[in-house]
Amino acid sequence: MKFGMVGGIAFVIDYGLMNLLLLTHMHNILATSISFFVSLIFNYLASMKFVFKHRPDMARWMEITIFFVSSFIGWIMNEVIVWISTSWMPHDSMYSMHTQYILWTNIGKLVATVVVMVWNFVIRKWLLDDTHTNAMNRLRRGDAKLSEAELAARRERSVAHRLGMWSIEHAPFGWK
């Protein structure tokens, strides 16, 4: 629920700014890049405060790295999809077919938003969220729930935990 709320606000920031920039006849790739990164800054601050719980077994530098590397991959997906949405239009369409250019950019952006949202949720849930194992256990029926020892064992074997422990041991300049 929190992920959706933060994502919704980031969506409004992203779309609002993108459309304002498109109205000035800015190229759609530049407009979507600027709006993406502005909404990304909001998304990072809000997600780390309200959505994802800090992993005590992971250094902050690794959390930031995972967030921004996954976001960079999401940005590339975003730009490719937006580019595809208008690549068939004439080169000067941002001027000569401005309304259609904005319409097709918005359609591409909607598709890109869904793709990138799924990507972000999966990768961040897998690598950043400390509550994943407990949340999955809460969905199990009474006798199928894992014991605390089983939960701890799963946590110890998880990619996130192993990556986190590595990040603490290899923190640059003592950044933990």
PDB file of N, CA, C and O in Angstrom, residues 134-141 145:
ATOM      1  N   ASN A 134       9.115 -12.341   6.557  1.00  0.00           N
ATOM      2  CA  ASN A 134       8.024 -12.289   7.536  1.00  0.00           C
ATOM      3  C   ASN A 134       6.680 -12.044   6.855  1.00  0.00           C
ATOM      4  O   ASN A 134       5.672 -12.620   7.244  1.00  0.00           O
ATOM      5  N   ALA A 135       6.664 -11.202   5.843  1.00  0.00           N
ATOM      6  CA  ALA A 135       5.412 -10.915   5.136  1.00  0.00           C
ATOM      7  C   ALA A 135       4.887 -12.168   4.455  1.00  0.00           C
ATOM      8  O   ALA A 135       3.686 -12.452   4.495  1.00  0.00           O
ATOM      9  N   MET A 136       5.764 -12.920   3.833  1.00  0.00           N
ATOM     10  CA  MET A 136       5.338 -14.154   3.172  1.00  0.00           C
ATOM     11  C   MET A 136       4.836 -15.172   4.206  1.00  0.00           C
ATOM     12  O   MET A 136       3.892 -15.905   3.942  1.00  0.00           O
ATOM     13  N   ASN A 137       5.445 -15.197   5.353  1.00  0.00           N
ATOM     14  CA  ASN A 137       5.036 -16.132   6.403  1.00  0.00           C
ATOM     15  C   ASN A 137       3.643 -15.792   6.935  1.00  0.00           C
ATOM     16  O   ASN A 137       2.871 -16.680   7.271  1.00  0.00           O
ATOM     17  N   ARG A 138       3.320 -14.499   6.997  1.00  0.00           N
ATOM     18  CA  ARG A 138       2.001 -14.091   7.479  1.00  0.00           C
ATOM     19  C   ARG A 138       0.885 -14.556   6.557  1.00  0.00           C
ATOM     20  O   ARG A 138      -0.264 -14.686   6.978  1.00  0.00           O
ATOM     21  N   LEU A 139       1.201 -14.803   5.295  1.00  0.00           N
ATOM     22  CA  LEU A 139       0.198 -15.264   4.337  1.00  0.00           C
ATOM     23  C   LEU A 139      -0.102 -16.766   4.459  1.00  0.00           C
ATOM     24  O   LEU A 139      -1.091 -17.241   3.937  1.00  0.00           O
ATOM     25  N   ARG A 140       0.745 -17.477   5.165  1.00  0.00           N
ATOM     26  CA  ARG A 140       0.553 -18.925   5.329  1.00  0.00           C
ATOM     27  C   ARG A 140      -0.521 -19.212   6.375  1.00  0.00           C
ATOM     28  O   ARG A 140      -0.739 -18.424   7.278  1.00  0.00           O
ATOM     29  N   ARG A 141      -1.133 -20.364   6.246  1.00  0.00           N
ATOM     30  CA  ARG A 141      -2.139 -20.791   7.233  1.00  0.00           C
ATOM     31  C   ARG A 141      -1.440 -21.258   8.501  1.00  0.00           C
ATOM     32  O   ARG A 141      -0.267 -21.585   8.498  1.00  0.00           O
ATOM     33  N   LYS A 145       2.871 -22.103   8.924  1.00  0.00           N
ATOM     34  CA  LYS A 145       3.768 -20.974   9.197  1.00  0.00           C
ATOM     35  C   LYS A 145       5.138 -21.482   9.615  1.00  0.00           C
ATOM     36  O   LYS A 145       5.258 -22.505  10.278  1.00  0.00           O
TER      37      LYS A 145
END
